Coordinates of C-alpha atoms in Angstrom, one line a residue:
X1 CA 10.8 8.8 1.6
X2 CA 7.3 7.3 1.4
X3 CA 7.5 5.0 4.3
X4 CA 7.9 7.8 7.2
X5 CA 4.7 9.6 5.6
X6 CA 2.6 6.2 5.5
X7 CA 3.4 5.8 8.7
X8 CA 2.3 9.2 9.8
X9 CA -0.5 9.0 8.5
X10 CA -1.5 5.8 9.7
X11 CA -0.5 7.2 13.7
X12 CA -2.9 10.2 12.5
X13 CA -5.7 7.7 12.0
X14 CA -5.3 6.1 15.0
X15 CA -2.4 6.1 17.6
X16 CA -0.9 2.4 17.6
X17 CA 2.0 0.1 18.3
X18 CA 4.4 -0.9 16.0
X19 CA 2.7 -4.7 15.9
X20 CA -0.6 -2.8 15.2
X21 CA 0.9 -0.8 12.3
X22 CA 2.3 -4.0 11.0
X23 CA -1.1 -5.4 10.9
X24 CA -2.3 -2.7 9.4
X25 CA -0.1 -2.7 6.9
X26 CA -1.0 -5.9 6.1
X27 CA -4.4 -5.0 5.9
X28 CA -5.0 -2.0 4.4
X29 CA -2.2 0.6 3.4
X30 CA 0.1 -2.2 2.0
X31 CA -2.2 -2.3 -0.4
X32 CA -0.8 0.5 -2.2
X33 CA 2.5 1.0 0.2
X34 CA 4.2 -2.5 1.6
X35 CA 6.8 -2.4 4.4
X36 CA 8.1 -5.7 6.6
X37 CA 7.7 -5.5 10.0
X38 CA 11.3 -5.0 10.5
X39 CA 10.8 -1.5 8.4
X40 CA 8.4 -0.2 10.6
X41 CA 10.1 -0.6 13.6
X42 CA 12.9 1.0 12.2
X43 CA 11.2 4.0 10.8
X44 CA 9.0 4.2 14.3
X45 CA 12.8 4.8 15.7
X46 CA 13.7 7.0 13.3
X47 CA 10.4 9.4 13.7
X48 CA 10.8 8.9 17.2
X49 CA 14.5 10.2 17.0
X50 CA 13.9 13.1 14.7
X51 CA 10.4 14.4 17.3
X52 CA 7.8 13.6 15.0
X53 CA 6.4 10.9 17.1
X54 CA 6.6 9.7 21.0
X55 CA 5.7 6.9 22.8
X56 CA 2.6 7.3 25.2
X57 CA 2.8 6.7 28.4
X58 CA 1.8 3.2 29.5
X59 CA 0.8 1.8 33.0
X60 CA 2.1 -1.0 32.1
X61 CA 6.0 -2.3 33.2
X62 CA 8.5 -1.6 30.5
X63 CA 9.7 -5.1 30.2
X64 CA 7.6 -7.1 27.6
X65 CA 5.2 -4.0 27.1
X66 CA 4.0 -2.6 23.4
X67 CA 5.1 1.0 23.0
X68 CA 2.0 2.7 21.4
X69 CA 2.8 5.9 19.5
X70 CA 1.1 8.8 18.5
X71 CA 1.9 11.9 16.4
X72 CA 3.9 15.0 17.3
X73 CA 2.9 18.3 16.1
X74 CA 6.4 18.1 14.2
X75 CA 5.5 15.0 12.7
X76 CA 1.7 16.5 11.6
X77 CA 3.7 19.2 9.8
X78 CA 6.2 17.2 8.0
X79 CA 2.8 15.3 6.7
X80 CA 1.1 18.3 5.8
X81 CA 4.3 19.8 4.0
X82 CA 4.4 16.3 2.3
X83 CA 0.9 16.0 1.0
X84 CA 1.4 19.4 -0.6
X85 CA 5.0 18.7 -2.1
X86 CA 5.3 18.3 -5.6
X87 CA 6.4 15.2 -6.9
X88 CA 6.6 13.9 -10.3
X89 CA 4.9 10.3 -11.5
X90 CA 6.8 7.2 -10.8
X91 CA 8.4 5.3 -14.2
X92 CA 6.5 1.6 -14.7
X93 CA 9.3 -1.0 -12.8
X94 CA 7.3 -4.1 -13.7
X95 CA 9.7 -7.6 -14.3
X96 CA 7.2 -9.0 -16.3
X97 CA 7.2 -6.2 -19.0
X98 CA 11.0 -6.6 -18.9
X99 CA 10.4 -10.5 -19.4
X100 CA 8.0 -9.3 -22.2
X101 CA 10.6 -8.0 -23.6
X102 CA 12.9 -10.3 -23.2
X103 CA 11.0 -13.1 -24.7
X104 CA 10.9 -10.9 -27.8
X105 CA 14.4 -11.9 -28.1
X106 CA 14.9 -15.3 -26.2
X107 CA 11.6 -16.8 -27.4
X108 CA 8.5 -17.2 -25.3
X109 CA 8.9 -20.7 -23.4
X110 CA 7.2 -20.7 -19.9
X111 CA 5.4 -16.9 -20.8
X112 CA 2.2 -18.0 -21.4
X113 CA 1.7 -20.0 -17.8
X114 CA 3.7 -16.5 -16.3
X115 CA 1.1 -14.6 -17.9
X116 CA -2.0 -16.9 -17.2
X117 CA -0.7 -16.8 -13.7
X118 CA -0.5 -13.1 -13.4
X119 CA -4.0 -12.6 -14.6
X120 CA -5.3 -14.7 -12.0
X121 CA -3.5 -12.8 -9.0
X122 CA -5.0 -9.9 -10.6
X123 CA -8.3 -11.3 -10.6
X124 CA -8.1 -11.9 -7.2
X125 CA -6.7 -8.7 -5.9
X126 CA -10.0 -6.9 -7.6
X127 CA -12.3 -9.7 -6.2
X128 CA -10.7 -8.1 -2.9
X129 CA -10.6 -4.9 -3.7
X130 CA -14.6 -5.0 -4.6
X131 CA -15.7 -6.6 -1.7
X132 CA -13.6 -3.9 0.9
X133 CA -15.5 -1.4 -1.7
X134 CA -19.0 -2.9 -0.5
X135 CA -18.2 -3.6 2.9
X136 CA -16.7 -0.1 3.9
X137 CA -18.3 2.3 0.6
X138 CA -21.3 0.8 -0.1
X139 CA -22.6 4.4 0.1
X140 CA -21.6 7.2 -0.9
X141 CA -19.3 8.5 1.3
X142 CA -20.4 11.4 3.4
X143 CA -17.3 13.1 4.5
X144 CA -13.8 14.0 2.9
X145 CA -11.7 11.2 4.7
X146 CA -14.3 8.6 3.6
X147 CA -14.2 9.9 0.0
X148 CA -10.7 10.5 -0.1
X149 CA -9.7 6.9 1.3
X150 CA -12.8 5.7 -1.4
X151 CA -10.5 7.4 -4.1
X152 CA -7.4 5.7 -3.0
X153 CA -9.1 2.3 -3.0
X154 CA -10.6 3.1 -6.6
X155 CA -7.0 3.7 -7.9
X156 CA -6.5 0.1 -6.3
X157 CA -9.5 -1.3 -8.6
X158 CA -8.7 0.6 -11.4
X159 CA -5.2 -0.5 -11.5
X160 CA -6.4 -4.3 -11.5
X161 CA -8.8 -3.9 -14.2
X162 CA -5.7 -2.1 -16.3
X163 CA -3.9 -5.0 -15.8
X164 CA -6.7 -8.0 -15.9
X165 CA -7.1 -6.0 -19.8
X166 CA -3.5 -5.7 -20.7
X167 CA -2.7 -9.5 -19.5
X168 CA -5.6 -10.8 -21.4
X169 CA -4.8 -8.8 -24.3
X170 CA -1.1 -10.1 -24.2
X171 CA -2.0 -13.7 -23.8
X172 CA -4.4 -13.4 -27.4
X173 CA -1.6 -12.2 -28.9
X174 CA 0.6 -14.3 -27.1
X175 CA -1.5 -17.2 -28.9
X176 CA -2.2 -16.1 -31.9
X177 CA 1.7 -16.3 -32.3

């Protein structure tokens, strides 16, 4: 149900086309929320459908024009009844803790290199994360968007440290073995 709500919210920010949103989701929000390009469109149809969000008018012909949408009332109060709705934490889904696992009983052939690997996507993700921190926060934020979307990116960097400890923390063990 997630999807419909990031997209909201990223219409909120700025009114956009579904390419733009796309982009954007590369960019920024599918850092914590991923969607393909083909899941965008199809939610933007579905808000569209259900009057949370229209199309703005364009002076542009229809052929080979980008719709650009924008946020209904309707669709403000669905996010606003989200953001408030309680929700209970989401269970760790992680294949390589199942693999983990599994090598527990299998043996640990090829782990090591997995794990090695891991750590260094991990790395890099907080290299990234850090440097949108300094770009974008390198003060401290001066109203509640900026220190809100400052908190969500903080989760981000916090969440790569927990895992850049754990992975290097499984691979002593996984060597000491």
């Amino acid at each position: 149900m997630s999807l419909p709500h990031a997209i909201l919210t990223a219409l909120l920010e700025k009114p956009s086309s579904g390419l733009e949103l796309a982009r954007r989701f590369d960019r920024s929000i599918g850092y914590f929320w991923s969607a393909t390009h083909q899941q965008i469109y199809r939610e933007l149809g579905r808000l569209e459908e259900k009057a949370l969000i229209r199309a703005l008018p364009s002076d542009r012909p229809a052929q080979g024009k980008r719709k650009e949408y924008e946020v209904l009332p309707a669709g403000r109060a669905e996010l606003t009844g989200w953001v408030a709705r309680r929700e209970d934490p989401k269970q760790i889904r992680d294949p390589l803790l199942l693999r983990m696992r599994a090598a527990a009983v299998v043996g640990t052939g090829g782990l090591e290199a997995e794990l090695e690997r891991h750590l260094e996507l991990h790395r890099r993700q907080l290299a990234e994360y850090e440097d949108i921190e300094r770009r974008d926060f390198g003060e401290a934020p001066a109203d509640e968007p900026d220190r809100l979307r400052h908190l969500v990116l903080q989760a981000g960097i916090d969440q790569e440290t927990f895992w850049i400890g754990w992975l290097t923390k499984a691979l002593a063990g996984l060597r000491t073995t």
